[in-house]
C-alpha positions as a Python dict, from the first residue, in 0.01 Angstrom:
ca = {
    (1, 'X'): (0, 0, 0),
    (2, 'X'): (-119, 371, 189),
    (3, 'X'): (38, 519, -128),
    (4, 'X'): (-99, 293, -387),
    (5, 'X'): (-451, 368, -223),
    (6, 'X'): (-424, 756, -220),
    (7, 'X'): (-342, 757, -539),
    (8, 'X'): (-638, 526, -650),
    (9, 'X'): (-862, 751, -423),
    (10, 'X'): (-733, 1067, -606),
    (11, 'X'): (-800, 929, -916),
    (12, 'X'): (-1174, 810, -829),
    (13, 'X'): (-1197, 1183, -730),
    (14, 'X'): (-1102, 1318, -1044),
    (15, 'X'): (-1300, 1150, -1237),
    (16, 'X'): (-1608, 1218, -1027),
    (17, 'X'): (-1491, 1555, -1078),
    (18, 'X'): (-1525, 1533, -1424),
    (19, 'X'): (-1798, 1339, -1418),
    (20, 'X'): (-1973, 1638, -1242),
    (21, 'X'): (-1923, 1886, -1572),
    (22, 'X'): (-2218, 1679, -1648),
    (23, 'X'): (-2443, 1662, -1380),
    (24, 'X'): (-2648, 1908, -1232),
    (25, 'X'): (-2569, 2084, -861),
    (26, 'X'): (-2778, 1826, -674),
    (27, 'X'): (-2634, 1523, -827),
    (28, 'X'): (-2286, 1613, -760),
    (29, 'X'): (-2380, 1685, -413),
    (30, 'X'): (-2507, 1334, -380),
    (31, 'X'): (-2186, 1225, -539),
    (32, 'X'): (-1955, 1381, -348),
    (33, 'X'): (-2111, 1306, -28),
    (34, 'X'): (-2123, 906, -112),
    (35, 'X'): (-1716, 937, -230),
    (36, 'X'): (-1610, 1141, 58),
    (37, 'X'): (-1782, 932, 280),
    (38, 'X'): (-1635, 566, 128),
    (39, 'X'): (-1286, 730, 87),
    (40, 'X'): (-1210, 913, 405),
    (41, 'X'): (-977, 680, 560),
    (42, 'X'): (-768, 632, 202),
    (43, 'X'): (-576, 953, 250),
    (44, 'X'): (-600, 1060, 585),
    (45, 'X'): (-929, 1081, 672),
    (46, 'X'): (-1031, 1386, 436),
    (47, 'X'): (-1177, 1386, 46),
    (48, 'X'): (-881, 1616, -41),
    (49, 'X'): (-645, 1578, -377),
    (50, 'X'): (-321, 1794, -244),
    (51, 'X'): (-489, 2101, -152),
    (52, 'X'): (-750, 2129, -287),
    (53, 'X'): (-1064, 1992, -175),
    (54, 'X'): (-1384, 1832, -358),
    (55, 'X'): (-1607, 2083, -248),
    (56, 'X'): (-1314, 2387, -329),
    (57, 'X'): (-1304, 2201, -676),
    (58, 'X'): (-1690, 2176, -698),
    (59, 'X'): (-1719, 2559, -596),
    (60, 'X'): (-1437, 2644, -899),
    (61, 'X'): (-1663, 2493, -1115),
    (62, 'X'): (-1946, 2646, -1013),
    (63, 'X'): (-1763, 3002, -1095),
    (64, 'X'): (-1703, 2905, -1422),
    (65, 'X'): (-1306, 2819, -1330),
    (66, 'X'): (-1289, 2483, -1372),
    (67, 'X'): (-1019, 2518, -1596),
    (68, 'X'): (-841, 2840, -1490),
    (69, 'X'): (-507, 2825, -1328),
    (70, 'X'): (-461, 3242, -1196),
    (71, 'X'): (-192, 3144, -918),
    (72, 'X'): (176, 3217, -1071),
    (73, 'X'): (-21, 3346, -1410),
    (74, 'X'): (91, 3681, -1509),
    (75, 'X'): (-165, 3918, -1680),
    (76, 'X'): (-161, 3817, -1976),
    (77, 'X'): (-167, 3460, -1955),
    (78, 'X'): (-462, 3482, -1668),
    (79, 'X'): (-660, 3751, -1912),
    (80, 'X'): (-630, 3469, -2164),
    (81, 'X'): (-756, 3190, -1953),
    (82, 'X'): (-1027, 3395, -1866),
    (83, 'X'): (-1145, 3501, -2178),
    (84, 'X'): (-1137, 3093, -2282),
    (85, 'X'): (-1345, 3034, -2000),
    (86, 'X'): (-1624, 3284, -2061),
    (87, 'X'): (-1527, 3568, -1844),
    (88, 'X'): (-1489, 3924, -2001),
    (89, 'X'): (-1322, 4233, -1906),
    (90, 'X'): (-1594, 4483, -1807),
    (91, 'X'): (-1349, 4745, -1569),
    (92, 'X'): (-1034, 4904, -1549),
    (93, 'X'): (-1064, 5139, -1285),
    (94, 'X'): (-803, 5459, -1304),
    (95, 'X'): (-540, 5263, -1017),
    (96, 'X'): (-554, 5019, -1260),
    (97, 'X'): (-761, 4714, -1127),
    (98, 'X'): (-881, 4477, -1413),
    (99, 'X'): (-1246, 4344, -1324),
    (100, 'X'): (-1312, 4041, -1495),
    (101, 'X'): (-1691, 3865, -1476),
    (102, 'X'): (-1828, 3584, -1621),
    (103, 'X'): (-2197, 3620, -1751),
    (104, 'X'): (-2338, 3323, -1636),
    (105, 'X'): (-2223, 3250, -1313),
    (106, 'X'): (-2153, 3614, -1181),
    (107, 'X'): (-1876, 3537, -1065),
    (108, 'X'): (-1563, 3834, -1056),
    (109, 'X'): (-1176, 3777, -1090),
    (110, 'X'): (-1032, 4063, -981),
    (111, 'X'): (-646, 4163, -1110),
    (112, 'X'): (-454, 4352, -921),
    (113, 'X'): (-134, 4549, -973),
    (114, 'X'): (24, 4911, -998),
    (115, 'X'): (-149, 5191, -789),
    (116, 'X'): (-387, 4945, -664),
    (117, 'X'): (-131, 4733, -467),
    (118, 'X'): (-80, 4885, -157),
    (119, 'X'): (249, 4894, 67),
    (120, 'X'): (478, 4632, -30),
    (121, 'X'): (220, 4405, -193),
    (122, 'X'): (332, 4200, -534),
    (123, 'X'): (58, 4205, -827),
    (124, 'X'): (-207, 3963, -744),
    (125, 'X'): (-555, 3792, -846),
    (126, 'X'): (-902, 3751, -621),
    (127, 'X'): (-1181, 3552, -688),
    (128, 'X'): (-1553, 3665, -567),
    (129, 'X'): (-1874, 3482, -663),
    (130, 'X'): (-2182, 3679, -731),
    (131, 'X'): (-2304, 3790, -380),
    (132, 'X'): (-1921, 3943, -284),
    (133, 'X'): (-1785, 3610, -131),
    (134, 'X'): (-1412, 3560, -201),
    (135, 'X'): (-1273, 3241, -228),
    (136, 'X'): (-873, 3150, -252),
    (137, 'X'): (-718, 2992, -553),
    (138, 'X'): (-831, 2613, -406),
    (139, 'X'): (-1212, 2697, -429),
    (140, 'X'): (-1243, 2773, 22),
    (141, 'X'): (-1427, 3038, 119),
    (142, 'X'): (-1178, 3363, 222),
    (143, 'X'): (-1237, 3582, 485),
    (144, 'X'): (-1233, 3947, 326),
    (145, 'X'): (-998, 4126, 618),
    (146, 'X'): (-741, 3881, 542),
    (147, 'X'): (-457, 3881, 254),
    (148, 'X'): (-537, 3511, 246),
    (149, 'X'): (-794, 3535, -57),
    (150, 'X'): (-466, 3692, -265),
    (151, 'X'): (-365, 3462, -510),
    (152, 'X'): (-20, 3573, -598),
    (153, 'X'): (42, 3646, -1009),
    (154, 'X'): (411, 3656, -1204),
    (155, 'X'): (512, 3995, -1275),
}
C-alpha cells in the first residue's frame, strides 16, 4: 500500500512538473506548495522523487536544464545536450575549461578536465546560475568551498 502510494505521489509530481513548462514562476510556486503540502506523508514526509527534489527540479528548469542529464555524460555527449537545450560554448580558457551559457537564463555549465583538474580530481561538470550560485546535479544550492557542486563526467 506505502509503495503503491509513493509511486502515485511521484507520478502526481511529475506531471506537475511538466505541467510547470507551462506556467509561469508564480504559478508553479503555488503549485508546488499545494502538492508538497497534500503529499508529505506519501513518501516520507518530503515532496522528493529519489533525489531530487521539486524545488531542485523547479530550479533545473529555471536554468534552462530541464532536460540535461551532465552526471556520467562525457564531453561530448554533455556538449550535445547543451547545445539542444540552448546553451552555447562561449570559453575555452588555455587549462582547458569549457564555459558553456545559456542566453536566456544566464545560467553557466562549466566542464572541467585536463590542466584544470587539480590533484587527483576526475573530469567533471558545475552548474552556476547567473549571479555565481552553484547548484549540484539535483537542482540544491552548493556551497562553493566544497567538491560537492562537482558533478562527476565519463572520461
Amino acid at each position: 500500500m506505502a509503495e503503491s502510494m509513493g509511486v502515485e505521489w511521484t507520478d502526481r509530481l511529475e506531471a506537475l512538473v511538466n505541467a510547470g513548462l507551462k506556467m509561469g514562476d508564480a504559478a508553479m510556486d503555488a503549485a508546488v506548495s499545494r502538492e508538497a503540502t497534500r503529499g508529505k506523508s506519501a513518501i516520507n514526509g518530503s515532496a522528493r522523487r529519489g533525489s531530487v527534489s521539486l524545488k531542485g527540479l523547479q530550479q533545473l528548469r529555471r536554468l534552462g536544464l530541464r532536460e540535461v542529464t551532465l552526471h556520467g555524460a562525457s564531453y561530448n555527449s554533455g556538449r550535445k545536450a547543451l547545445e539542444a537545450a540552448g546553451f552555447k560554448l562561449v570559453e575555452t580558457t588555455s587549462t582547458g575549461r569549457k564555459v558553456f551559457r545559456h542566453p536566456r537564463t544566464g545560467a553557466t555549465v562549466v566542464y572541467d578536465s585536463g590542466d584544470a583538474l587539480v590533484g587527483n580530481q576526475k573530469p567533471h561538470w558545475h552548474i552556476y546560475d547567473s549571479s555565481g550560485q552553484g547548484f549540484d546535479r539535483n537542482g540544491h544550492p552548493v556551497d562553493s568551498s566544497s567538491n560537492a557542486g562537482h558533478i562527476p563526467a565519463k572520461k
